[in-house]
Coordinates of N, CA, C and O in Angstrom, one line a residue:
X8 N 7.1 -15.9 18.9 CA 6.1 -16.8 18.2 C 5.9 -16.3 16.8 O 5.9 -15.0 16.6
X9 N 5.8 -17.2 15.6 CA 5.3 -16.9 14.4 C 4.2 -16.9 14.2 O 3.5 -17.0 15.2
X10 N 3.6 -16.8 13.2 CA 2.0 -16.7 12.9 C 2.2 -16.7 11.4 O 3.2 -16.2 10.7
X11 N 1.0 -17.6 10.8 CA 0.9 -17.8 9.8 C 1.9 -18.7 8.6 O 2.1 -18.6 7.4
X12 N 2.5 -19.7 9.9 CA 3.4 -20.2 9.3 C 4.9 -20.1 9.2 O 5.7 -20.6 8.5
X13 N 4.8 -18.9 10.4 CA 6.4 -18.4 10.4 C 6.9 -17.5 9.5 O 8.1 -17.1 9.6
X14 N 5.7 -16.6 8.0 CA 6.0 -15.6 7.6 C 6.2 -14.4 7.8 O 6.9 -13.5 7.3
X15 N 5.1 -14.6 9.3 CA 5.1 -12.9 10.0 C 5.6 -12.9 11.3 O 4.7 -13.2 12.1
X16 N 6.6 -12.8 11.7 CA 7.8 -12.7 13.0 C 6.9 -11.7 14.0 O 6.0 -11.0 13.7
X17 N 7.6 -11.9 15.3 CA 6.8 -11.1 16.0 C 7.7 -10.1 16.5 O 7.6 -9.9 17.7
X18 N 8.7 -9.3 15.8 CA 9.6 -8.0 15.7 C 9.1 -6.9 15.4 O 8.0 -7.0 14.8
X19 N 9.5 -5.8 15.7 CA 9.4 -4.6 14.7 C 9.8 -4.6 13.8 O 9.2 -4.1 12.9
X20 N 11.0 -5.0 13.6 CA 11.5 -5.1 11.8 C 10.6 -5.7 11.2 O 10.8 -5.5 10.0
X21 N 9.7 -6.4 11.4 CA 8.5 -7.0 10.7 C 7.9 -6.0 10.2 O 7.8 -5.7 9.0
X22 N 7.3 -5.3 11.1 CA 6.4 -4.3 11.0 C 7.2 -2.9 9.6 O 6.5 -2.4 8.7
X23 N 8.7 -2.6 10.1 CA 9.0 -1.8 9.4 C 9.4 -2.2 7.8 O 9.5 -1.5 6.8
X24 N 9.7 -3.6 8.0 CA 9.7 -3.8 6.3 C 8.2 -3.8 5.7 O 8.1 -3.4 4.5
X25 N 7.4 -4.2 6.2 CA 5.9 -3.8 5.6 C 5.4 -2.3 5.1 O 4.6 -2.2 4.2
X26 N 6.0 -1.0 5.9 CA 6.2 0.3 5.7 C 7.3 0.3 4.4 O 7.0 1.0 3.4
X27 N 8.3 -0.2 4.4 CA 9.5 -0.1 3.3 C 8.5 -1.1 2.0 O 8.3 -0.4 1.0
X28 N 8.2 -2.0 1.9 CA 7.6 -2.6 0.7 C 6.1 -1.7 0.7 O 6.0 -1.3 -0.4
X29 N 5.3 -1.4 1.2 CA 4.4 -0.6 1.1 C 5.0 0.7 0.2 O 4.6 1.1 -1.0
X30 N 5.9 1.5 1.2 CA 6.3 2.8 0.0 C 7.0 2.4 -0.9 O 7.7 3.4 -1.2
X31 N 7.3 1.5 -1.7 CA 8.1 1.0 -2.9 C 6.6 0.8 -3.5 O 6.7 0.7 -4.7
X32 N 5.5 0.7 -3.2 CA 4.5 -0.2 -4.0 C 4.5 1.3 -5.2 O 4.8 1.2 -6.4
X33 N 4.0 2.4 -4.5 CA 3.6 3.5 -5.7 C 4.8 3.5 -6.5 O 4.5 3.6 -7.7
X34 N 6.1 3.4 -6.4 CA 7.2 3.3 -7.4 C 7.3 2.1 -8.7 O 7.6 2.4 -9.8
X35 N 6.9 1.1 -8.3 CA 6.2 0.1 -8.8 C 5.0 0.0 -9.6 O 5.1 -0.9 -10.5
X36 N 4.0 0.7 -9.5 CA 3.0 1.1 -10.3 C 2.9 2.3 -11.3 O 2.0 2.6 -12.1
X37 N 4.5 3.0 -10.7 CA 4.7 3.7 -11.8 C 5.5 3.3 -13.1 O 5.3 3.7 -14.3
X38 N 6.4 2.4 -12.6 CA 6.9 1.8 -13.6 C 6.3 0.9 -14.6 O 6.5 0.8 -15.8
X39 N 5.4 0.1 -13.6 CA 4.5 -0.5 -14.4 C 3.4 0.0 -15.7 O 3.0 -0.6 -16.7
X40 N 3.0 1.7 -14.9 CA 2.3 2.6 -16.0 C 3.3 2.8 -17.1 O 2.9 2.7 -18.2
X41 N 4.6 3.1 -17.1 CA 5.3 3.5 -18.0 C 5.7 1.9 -18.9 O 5.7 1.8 -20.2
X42 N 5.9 1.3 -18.4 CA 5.9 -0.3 -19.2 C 5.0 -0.3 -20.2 O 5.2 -0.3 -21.4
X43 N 3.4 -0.3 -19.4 CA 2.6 -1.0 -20.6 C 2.3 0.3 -21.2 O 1.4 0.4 -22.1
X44 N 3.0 1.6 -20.8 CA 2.2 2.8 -21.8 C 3.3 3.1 -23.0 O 3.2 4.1 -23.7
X45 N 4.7 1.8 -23.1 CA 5.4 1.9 -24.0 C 6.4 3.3 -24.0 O 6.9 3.9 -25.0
X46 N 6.5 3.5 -22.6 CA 7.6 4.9 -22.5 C 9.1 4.5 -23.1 O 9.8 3.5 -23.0
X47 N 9.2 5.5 -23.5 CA 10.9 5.6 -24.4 C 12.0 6.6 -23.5 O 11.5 7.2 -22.5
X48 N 13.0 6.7 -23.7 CA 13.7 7.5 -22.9 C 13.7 8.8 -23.2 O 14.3 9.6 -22.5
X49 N 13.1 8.8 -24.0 CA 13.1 10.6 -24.8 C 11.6 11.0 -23.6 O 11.7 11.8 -22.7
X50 N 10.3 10.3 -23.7 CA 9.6 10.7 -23.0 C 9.9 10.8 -21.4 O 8.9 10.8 -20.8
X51 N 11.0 10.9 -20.6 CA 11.8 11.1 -19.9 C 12.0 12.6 -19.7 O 12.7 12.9 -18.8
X52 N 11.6 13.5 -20.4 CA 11.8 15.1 -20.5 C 10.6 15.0 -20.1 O 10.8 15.6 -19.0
X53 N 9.5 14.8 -20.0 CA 8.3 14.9 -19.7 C 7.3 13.8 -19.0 O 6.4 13.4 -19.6
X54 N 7.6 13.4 -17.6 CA 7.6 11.5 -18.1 C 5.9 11.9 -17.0 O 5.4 11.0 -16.4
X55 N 5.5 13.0 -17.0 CA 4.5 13.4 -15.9 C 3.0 13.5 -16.8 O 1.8 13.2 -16.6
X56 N 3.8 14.2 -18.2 CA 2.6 14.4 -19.3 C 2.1 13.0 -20.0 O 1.0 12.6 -20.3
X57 N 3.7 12.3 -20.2 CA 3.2 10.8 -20.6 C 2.2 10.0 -20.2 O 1.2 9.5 -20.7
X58 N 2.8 10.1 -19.1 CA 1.5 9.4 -17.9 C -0.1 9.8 -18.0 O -1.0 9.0 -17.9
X59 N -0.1 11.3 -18.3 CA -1.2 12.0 -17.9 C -1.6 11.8 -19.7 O -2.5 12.6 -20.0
X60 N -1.2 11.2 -20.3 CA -1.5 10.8 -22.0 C -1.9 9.2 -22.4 O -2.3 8.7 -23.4
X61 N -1.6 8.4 -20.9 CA -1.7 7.1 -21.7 C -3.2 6.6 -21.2 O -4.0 7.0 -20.4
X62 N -3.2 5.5 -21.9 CA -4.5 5.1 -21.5 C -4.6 3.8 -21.4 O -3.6 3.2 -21.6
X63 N -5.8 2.8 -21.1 CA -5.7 1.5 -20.9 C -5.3 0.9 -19.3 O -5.6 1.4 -18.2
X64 N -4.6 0.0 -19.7 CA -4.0 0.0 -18.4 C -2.7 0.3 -18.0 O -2.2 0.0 -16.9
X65 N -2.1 1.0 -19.1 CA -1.3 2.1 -18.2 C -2.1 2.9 -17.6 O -2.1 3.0 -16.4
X66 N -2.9 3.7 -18.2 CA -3.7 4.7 -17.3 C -4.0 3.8 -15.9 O -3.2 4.0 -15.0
X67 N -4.8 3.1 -15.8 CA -5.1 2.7 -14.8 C -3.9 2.0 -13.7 O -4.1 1.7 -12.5
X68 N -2.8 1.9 -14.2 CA -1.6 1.6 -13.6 C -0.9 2.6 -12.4 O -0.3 2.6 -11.3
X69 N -1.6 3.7 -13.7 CA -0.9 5.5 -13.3 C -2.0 5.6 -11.6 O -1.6 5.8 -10.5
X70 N -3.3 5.3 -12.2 CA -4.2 5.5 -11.3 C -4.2 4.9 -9.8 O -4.9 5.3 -8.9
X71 N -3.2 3.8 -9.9 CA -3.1 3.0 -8.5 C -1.8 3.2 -7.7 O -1.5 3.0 -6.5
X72 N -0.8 3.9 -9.0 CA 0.2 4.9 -8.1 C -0.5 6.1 -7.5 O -0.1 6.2 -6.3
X73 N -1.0 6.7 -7.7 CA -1.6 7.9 -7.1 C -2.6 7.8 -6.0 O -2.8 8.6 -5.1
X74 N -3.1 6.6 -6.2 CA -3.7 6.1 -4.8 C -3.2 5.3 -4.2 O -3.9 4.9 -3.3
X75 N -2.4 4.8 -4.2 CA -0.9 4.0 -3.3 C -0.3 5.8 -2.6 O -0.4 5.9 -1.4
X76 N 0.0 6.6 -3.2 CA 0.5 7.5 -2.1 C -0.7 8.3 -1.8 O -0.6 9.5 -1.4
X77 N -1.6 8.0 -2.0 CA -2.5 8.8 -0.7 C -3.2 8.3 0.3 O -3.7 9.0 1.1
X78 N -3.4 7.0 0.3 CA -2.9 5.9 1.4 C -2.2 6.1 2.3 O -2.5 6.5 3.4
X79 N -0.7 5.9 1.6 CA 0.3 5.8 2.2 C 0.2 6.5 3.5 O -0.1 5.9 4.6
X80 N 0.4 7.6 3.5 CA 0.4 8.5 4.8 C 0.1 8.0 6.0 O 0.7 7.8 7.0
X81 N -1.4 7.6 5.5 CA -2.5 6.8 6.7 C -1.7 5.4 7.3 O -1.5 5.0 8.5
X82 N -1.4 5.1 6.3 CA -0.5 3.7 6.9 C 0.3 4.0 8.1 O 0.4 3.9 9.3
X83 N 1.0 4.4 7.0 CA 2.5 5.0 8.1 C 2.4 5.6 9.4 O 3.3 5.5 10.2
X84 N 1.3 6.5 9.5 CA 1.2 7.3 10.9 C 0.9 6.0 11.5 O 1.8 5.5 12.2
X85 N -0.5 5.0 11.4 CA -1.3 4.2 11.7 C 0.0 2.8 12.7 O 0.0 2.2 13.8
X86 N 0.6 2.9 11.9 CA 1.5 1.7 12.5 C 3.0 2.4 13.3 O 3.8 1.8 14.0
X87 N 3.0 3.5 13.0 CA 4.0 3.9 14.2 C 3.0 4.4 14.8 O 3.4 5.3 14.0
X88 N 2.1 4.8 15.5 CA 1.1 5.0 16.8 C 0.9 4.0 17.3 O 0.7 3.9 18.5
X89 N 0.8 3.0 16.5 CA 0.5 1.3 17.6 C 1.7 0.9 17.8 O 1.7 0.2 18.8
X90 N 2.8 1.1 17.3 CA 4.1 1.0 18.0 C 4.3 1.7 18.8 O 4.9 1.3 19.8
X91 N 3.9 3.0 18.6 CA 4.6 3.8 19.9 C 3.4 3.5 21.2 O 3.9 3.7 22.3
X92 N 2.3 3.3 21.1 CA 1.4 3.3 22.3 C 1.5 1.5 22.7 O 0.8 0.9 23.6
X93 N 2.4 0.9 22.1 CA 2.6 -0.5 22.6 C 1.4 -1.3 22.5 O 0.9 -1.8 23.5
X94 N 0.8 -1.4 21.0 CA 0.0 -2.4 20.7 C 0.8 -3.7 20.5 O 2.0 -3.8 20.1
X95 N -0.2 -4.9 20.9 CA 1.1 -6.1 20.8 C 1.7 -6.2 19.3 O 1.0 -6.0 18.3
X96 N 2.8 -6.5 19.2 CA 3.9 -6.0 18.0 C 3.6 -7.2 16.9 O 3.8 -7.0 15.7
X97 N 2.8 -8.6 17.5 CA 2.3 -10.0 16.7 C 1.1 -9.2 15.9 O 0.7 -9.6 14.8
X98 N 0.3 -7.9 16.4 CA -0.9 -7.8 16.0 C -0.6 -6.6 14.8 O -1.4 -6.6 13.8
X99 N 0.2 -6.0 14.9 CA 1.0 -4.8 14.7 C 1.7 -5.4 13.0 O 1.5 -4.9 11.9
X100 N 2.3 -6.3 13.3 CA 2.6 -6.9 12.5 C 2.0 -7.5 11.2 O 2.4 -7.7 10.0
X101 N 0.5 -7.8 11.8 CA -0.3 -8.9 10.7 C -1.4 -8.2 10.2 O -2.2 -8.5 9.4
X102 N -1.3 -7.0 10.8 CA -2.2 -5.8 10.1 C -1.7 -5.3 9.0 O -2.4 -5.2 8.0
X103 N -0.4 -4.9 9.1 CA 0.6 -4.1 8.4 C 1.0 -5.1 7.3 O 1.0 -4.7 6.1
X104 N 1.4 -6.3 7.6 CA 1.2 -7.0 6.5 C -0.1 -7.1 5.4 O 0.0 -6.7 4.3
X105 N -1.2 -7.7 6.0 CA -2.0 -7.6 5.6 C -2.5 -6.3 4.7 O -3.0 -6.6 3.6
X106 N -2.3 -5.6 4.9 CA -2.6 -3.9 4.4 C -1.4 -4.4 3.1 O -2.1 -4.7 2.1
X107 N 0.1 -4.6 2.9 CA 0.9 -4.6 2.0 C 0.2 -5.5 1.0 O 0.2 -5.2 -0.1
X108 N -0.5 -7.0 1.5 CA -0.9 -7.7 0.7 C -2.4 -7.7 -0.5 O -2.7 -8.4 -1.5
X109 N -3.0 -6.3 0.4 CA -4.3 -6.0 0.3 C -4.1 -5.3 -1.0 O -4.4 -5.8 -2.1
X110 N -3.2 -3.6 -0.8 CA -2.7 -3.2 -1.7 C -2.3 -3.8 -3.1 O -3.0 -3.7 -4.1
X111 N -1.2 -4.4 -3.0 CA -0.9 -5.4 -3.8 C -2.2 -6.0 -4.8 O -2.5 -6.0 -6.0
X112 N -2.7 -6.5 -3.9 CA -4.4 -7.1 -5.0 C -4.9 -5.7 -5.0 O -5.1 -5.3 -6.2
X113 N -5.1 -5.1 -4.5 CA -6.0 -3.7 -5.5 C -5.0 -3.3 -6.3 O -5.5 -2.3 -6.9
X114 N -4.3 -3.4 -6.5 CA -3.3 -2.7 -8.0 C -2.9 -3.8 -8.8 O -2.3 -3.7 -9.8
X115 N -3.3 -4.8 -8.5 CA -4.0 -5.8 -10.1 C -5.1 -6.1 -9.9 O -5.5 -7.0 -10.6
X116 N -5.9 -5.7 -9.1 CA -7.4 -5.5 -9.9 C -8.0 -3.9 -10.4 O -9.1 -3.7 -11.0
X117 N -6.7 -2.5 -10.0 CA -7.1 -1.4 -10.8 C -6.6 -2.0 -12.2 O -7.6 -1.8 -12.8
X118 N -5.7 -2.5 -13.1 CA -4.5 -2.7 -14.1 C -5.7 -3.5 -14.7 O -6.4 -3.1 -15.7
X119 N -5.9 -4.5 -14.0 CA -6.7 -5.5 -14.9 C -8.6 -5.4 -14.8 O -9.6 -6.1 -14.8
X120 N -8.4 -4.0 -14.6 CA -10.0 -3.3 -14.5 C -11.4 -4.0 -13.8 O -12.5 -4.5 -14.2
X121 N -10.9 -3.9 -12.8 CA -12.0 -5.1 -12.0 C -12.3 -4.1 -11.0 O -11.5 -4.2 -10.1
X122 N -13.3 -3.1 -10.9 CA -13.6 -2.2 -10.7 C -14.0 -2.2 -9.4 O -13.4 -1.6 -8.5
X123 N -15.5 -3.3 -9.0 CA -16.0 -3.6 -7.9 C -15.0 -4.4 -7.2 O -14.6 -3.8 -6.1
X124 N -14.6 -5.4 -7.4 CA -13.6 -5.5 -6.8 C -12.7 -4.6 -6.2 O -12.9 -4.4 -5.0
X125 N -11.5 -3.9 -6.9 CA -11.2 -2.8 -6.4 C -11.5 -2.2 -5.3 O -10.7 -2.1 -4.3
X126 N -12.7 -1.8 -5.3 CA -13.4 -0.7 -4.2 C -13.3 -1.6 -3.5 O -12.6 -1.1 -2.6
X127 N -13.4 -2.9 -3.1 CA -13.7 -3.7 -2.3 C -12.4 -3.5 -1.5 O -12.5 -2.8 -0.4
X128 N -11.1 -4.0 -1.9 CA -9.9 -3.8 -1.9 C -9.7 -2.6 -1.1 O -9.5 -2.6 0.1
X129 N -9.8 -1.9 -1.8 CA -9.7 -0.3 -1.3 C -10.4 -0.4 0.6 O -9.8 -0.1 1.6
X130 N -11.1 -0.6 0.4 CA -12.1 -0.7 1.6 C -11.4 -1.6 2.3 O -10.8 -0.9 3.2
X131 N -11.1 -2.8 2.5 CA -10.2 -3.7 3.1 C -8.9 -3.1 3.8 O -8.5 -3.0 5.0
X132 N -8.1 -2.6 2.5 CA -7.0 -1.9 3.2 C -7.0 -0.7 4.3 O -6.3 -0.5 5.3
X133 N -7.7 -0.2 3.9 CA -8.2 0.9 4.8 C -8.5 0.1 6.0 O -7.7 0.5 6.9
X134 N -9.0 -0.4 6.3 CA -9.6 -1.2 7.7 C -8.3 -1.2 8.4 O -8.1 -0.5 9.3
X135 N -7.7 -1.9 8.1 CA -6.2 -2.1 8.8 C -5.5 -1.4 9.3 O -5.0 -1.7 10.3
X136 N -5.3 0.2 8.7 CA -4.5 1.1 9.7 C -5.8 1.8 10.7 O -5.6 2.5 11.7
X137 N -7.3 1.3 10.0 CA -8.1 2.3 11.0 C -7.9 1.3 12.4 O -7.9 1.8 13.6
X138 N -7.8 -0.2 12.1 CA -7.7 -0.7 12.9 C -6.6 -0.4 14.1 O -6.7 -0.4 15.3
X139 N -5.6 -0.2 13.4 CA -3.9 0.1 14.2 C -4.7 1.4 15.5 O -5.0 1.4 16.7
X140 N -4.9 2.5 14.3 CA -5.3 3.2 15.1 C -6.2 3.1 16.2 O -5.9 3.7 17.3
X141 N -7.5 2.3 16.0 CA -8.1 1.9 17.1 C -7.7 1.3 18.2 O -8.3 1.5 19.2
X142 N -6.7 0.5 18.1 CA -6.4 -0.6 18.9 C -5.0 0.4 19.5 O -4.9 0.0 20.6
X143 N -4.5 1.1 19.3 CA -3.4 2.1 19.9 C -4.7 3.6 20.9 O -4.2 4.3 21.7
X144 N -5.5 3.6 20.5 CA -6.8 4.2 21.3 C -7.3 3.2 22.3 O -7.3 3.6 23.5
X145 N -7.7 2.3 22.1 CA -8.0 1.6 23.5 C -6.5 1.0 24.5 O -6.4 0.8 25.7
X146 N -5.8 0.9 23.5 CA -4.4 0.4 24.6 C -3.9 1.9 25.6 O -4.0 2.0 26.8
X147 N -3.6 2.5 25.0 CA -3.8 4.0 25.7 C -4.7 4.4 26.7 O -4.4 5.1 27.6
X148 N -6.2 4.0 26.5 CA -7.3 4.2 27.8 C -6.9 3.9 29.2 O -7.7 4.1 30.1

């Protein structure tokens, strides 16, 4: 069965390309920091200090890479525990998506400084692996 129109399959490969586009997102926001912070290839000997120099919304670009991988972790355990304790794999799926899409809008609303927002964001995505986890805690009981 699909859901949502037949975007989100009811596989695990569903589930694990949401983990693979999720860990590409902090790669992505780094490149993005170095785009709008006008990095050159010479700053490339140093491309850590650059970062830690720019400001605007590169800085804030920098800032949503760094909270894309400290996230991350949480995700990642979060959706292989509901896989492995056999949460249904449709539910598994539309969380983990969700969570990728969530992301995604809080790292253009860190870039384009929309602060409360943001937090909001932030708060949303989080729900979703706490949810994984929960729902891999009661399927387990």
């Amino acid at each position: 069965m699909n859901v949502f129109f037949g975007l989100i399959p009811d596989t695990a490969a569903s589930a694990i390309w949401a983990m693979v586009v999720a860990s590409l997102l902090p790669l992505l926001m780094a490149l993005s920091a170095k785009a709008l912070g006008g990095f050159r290839l010479t700053d490339n000997a140093h491309p850590r200090r650059f970062l830690q120099e720019t400001t605007g919304a590169a800085a804030r670009a920098n800032a949503a890479q760094q909270n894309s991988y400290e996230t991350l972790p949480v995700f990642l355990a979060a959706v292989l525990v509901a896989m492995l304790f056999f949460v249904p794999q449709l539910i598994v799926n539309v969380l983990a998506w969700l969570y990728v899409l969530i992301r995604i809008g809080f790292c253009i609303a860190y870039i384009s400084n929309l602060a409360t927002f943001r937090s909001i964001l932030w708060t949303l995505s989080m729900a979703c692996p706490l949810m994984l986890f929960y729902l891999a805690i009661r399927v387990s009981v």
